[in-house]
XYZ file of C-alpha atoms in Angstrom:
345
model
C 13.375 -78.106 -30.860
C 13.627 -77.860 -26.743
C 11.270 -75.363 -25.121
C 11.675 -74.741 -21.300
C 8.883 -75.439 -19.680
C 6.469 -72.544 -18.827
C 6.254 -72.997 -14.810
C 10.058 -72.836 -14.493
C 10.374 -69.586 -16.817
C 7.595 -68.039 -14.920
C 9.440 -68.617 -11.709
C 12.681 -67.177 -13.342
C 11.248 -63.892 -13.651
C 9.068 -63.507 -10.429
C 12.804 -63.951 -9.464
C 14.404 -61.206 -11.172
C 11.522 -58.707 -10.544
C 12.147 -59.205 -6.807
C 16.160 -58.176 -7.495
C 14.769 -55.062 -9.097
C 15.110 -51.646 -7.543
C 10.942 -51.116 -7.360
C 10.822 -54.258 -4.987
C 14.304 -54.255 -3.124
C 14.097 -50.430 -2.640
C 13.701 -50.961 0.936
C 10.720 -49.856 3.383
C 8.471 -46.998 2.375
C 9.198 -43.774 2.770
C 7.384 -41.345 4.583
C 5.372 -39.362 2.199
C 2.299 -36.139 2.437
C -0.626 -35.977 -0.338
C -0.455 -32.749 -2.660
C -3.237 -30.428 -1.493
C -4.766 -27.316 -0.619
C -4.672 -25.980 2.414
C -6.602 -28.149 4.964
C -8.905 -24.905 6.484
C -12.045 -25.638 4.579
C -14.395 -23.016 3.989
C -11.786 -19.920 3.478
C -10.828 -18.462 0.930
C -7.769 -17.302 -0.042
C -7.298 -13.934 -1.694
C -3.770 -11.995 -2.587
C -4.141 -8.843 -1.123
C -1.587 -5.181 -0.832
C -0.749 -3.158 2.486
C -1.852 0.403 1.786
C -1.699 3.098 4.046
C -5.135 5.031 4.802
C -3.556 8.388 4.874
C -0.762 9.196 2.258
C -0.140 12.516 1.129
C 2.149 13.154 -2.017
C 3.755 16.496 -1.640
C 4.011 18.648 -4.516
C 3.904 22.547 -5.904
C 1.568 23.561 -8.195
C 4.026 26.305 -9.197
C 7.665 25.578 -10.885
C 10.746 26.352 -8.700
C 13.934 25.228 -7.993
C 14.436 22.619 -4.633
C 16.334 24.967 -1.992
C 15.711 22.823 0.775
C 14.704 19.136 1.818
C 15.618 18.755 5.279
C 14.051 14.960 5.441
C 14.957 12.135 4.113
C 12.838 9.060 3.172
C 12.459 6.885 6.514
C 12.758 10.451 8.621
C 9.557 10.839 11.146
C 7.813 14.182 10.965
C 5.318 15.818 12.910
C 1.999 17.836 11.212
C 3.314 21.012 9.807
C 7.340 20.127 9.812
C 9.029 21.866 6.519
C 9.634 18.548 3.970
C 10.548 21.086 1.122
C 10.783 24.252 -0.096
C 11.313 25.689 -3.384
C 12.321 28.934 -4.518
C 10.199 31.573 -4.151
C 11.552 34.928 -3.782
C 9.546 36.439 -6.696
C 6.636 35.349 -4.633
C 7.793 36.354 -1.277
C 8.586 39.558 -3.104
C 4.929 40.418 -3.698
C 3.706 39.357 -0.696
C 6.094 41.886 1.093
C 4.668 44.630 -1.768
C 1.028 43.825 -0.936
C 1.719 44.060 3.072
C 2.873 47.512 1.991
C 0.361 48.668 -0.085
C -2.192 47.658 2.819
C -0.312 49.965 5.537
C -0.613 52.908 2.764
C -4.582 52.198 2.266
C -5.507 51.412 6.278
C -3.212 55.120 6.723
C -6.022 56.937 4.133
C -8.521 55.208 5.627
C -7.615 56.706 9.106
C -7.470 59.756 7.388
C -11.162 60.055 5.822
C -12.574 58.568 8.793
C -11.007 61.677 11.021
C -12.313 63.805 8.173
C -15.766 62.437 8.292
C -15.895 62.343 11.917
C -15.011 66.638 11.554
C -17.414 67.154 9.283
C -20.178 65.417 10.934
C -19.490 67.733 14.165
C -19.422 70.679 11.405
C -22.873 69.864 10.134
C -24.535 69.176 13.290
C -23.313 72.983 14.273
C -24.433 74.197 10.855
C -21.253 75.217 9.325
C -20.746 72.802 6.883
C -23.135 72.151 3.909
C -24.784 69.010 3.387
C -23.007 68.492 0.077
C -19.279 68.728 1.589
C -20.394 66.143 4.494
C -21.982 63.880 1.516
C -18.301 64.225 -0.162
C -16.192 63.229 3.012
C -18.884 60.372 3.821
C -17.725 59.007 -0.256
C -14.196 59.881 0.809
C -14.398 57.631 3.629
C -16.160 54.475 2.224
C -13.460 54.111 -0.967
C -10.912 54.525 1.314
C -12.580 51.342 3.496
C -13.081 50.004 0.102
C -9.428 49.891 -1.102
C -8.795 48.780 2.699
C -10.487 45.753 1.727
C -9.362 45.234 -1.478
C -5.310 45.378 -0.722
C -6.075 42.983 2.249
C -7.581 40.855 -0.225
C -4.390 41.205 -2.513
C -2.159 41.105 0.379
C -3.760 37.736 1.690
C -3.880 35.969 -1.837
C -0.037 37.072 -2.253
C 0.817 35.244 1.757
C -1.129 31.722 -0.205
C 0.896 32.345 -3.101
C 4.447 32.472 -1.418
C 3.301 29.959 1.074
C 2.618 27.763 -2.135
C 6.535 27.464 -2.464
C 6.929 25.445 1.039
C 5.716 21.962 1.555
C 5.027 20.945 4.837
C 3.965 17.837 6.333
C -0.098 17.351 6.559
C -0.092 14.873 9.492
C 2.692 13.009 11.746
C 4.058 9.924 10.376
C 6.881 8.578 8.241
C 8.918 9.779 4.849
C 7.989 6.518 2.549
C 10.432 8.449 -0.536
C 11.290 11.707 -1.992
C 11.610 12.232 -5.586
C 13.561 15.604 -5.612
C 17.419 16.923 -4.693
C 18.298 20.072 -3.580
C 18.838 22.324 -6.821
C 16.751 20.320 -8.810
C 13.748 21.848 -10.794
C 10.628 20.827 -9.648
C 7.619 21.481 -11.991
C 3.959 21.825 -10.754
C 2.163 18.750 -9.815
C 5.384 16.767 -9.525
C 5.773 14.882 -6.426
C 8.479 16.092 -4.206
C 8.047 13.670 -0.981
C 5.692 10.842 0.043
C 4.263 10.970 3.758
C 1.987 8.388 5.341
C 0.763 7.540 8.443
C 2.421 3.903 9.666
C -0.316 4.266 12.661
C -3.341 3.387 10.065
C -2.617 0.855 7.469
C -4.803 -1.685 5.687
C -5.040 -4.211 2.966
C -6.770 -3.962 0.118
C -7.769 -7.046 -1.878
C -9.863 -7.862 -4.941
C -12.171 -10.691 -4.136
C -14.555 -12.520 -7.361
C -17.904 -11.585 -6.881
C -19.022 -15.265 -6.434
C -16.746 -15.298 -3.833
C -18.234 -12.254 -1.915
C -21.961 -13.793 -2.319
C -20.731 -16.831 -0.257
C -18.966 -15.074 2.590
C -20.581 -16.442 5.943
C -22.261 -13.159 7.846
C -20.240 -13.216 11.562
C -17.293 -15.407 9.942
C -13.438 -14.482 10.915
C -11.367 -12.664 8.544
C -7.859 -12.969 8.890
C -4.516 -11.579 7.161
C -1.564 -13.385 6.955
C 1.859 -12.099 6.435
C 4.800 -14.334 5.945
C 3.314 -16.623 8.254
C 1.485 -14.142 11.119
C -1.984 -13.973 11.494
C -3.656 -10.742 11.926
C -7.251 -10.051 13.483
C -8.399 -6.756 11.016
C -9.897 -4.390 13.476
C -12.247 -3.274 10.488
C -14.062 -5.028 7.293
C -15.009 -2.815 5.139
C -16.319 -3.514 1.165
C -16.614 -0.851 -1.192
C -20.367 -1.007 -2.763
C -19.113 -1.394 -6.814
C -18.197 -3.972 -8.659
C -15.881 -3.974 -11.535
C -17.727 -4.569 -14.728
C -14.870 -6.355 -16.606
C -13.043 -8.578 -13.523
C -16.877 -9.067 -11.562
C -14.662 -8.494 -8.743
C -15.277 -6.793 -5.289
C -12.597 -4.843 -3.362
C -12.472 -5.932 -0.265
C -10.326 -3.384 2.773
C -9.111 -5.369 5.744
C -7.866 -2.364 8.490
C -4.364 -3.701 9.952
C -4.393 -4.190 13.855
C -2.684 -1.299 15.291
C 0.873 -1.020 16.570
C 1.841 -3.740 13.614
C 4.971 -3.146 12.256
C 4.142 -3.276 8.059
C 5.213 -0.989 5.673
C 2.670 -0.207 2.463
C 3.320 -2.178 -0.386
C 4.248 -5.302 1.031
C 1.696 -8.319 0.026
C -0.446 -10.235 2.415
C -2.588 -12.815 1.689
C -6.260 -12.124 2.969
C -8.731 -14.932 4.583
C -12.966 -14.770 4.045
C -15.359 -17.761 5.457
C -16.963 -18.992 3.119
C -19.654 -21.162 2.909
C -19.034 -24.690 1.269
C -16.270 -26.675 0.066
C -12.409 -24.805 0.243
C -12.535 -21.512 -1.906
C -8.636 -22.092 -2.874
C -6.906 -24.354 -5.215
C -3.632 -23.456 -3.467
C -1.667 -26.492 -3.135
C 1.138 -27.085 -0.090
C 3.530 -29.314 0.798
C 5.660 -28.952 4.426
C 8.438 -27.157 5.160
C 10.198 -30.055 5.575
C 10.168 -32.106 2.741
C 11.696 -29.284 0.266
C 15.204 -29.318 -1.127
C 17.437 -26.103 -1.683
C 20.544 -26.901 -3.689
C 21.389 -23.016 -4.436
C 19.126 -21.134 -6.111
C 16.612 -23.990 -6.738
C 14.014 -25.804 -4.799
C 13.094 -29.554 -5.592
C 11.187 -32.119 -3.692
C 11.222 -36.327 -4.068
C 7.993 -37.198 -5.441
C 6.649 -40.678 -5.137
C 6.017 -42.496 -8.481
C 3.631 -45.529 -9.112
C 5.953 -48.061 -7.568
C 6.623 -46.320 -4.861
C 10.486 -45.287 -6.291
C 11.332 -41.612 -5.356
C 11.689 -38.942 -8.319
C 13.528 -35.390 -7.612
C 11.081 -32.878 -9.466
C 12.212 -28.748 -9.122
C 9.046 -26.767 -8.149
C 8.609 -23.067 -7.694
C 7.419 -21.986 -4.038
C 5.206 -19.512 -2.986
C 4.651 -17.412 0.669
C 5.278 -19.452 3.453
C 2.213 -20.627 5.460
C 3.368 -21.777 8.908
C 4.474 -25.485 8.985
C 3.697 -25.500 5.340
C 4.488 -23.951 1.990
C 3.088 -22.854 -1.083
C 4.005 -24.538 -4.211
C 3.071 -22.063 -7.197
C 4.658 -25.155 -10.538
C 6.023 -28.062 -10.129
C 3.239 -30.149 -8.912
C -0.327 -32.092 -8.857
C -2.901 -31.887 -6.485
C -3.644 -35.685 -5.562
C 0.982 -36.438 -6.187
C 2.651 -38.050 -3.079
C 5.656 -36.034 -1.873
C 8.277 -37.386 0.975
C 8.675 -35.679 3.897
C 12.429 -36.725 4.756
C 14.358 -35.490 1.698
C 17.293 -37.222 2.938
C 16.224 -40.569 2.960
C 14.943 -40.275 -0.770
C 18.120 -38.644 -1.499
C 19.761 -42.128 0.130
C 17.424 -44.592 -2.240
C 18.404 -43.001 -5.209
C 21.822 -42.170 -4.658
C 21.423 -38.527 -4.742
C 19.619 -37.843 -7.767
């Protein structure tokens, strides 16, 4: 039996390894390492845009909606009408009490010109001490019931005034919950008002976290991209019991145009290695084919893969990759070459 020499076969397939893709692929392809953010020392922390003053307009009596002259996005100024709701029972007994206090301040002019008579009487000696004693009563229930239907009267004006909703401070219409001719029941919201001249964001930060923030350090909030200086730091004192977290209030720079709800993600110095496991990869190198978002990842031998991945917020030059990849996993920044090498797969 023939057996081919071992140098020769050896030879043979040092030759057919260099015809395979891995070695004839061509030069290497410009490629990033998988990591977090390069910023060491900050943490990262997913914060919410609040507004500091929000009112929530609502009755505390039921009525039907007979007016809403604003709409949600609609600028107000302090004391505009927002709402009002139907209230003529109300106005009704206002208009009764105003009434009933012209009828009692009209006796009470009376007894005091009939005290004032029968003090002159008395000093002149024709007029017993017991009839001046009666028109001195006479006159202080009639100031009495002066007081009391002013009383009424004023707690009737709150009542009706109950049944219009007007705007607290100046600012902007954020939604309204209620139609003209709906029925609005107490406590239910009817508009939402805030003040897009004092906003903040309000994060939850681990308590760890807090304990390591660097005294004098920079915070800073980022929204799709933009930094923001806060103008104010502020930490409320508790800590919640099940999370250990801290809630942390960043006040937005003023004249920023931000709208509450929207999220931001929120910046602390810490002190030690990079508080985020958030991993990035640059603009660049990501795919879009429709609704999906890919990128060519390097394997061992240096051969591109195409691997889908699920992005994040947008962080300058870079981007936030939420699935899809390892920290430590090479990525190639020009998709198209990749795409080129493996023949667009």
């Amino acid at each position: 039996m023939n057996r081919l020499p071992l140098l020769p076969l050896a030879a043979a397939l040092a030759g057919l390894a260099a015809l395979s893709p891995a070695f004839a692929a061509g030069p290497a392809l410009p490629a990033v390492t998988v990591g977090a953010p390069a910023a060491s020392g900050v943490y990262q922390a997913d914060g919410q845009v609040e507004a500091v003053r929000e009112a929530r307009l609502a009755v505390p009596v039921a009525g039907r909606v007979t007016a809403r002259p604003v709409n949600a996005g609609d600028r107000v100024s302090a004391g505009q009408l927002v709402a009002e709701i139907d209230g003529e029972t109300a106005r009704e007994a206002a208009a009764a009490s105003a009434a009933q206090i012209a009828a009692a301040q009209a006796q009470l002019d009376v007894a005091r010109r009939e005290v004032e008579r029968a003090r002159a009487l008395a000093a002149k000696q024709y007029l017993s001490a017991a009839a001046l004693e009666r028109a001195e009563a006479q006159y202080r229930s009639a100031a009495a019931s002066a007081r009391a239907q002013g009383a009424s009267a004023r707690a009737a004006g709150a009542q009706a005034g109950l049944y219009r909703l007007s705007a607290p401070f100046a600012g902007l219409v954020a939604d309204t919950f209620a139609n003209v001719g709906d029925l609005a029941q107490p406590g239910q919201p009817i508009a939402v008002v805030y003040d897009p001249a004092a906003l903040r964001v309000t994060a939850s930060v681990p308590a760890s976290v807090e304990s390591r923030v660097q005294a004098g350090g920079r915070f800073a909030i980022v929204v799709d991209g933009q930094r923001l200086v806060p103008s104010r730091v502020q930490w409320l004192p508790a800590t919640d019991a099940v999370s250990q977290t801290r809630t942390l209030r960043l006040e937005v720079p003023a004249q920023t145009a931000l709208a509450p709800g929207r999220f931001a993600r929120v910046e602390l110095p810490v002190s030690g290695a990079a508080g985020s496991s958030r991993l990035t990869v640059p603009q660049q190198a990501v795919v879009r084919r429709a609704e999906l978002t890919a990128v060519y990842v390097l394997r061992a031998k240096g051969a591109p893969e195409l691997r889908y991945v699920r992005l994040g917020d947008s962080l300058g030059s870079d981007v936030e990759v939420l699935a899809g990849l390892r920290a430590g996993e090479r990525v190639v920044t020009t998709p198209e070459a990749a795409a080129r090498r493996t023949g667009g797969h």
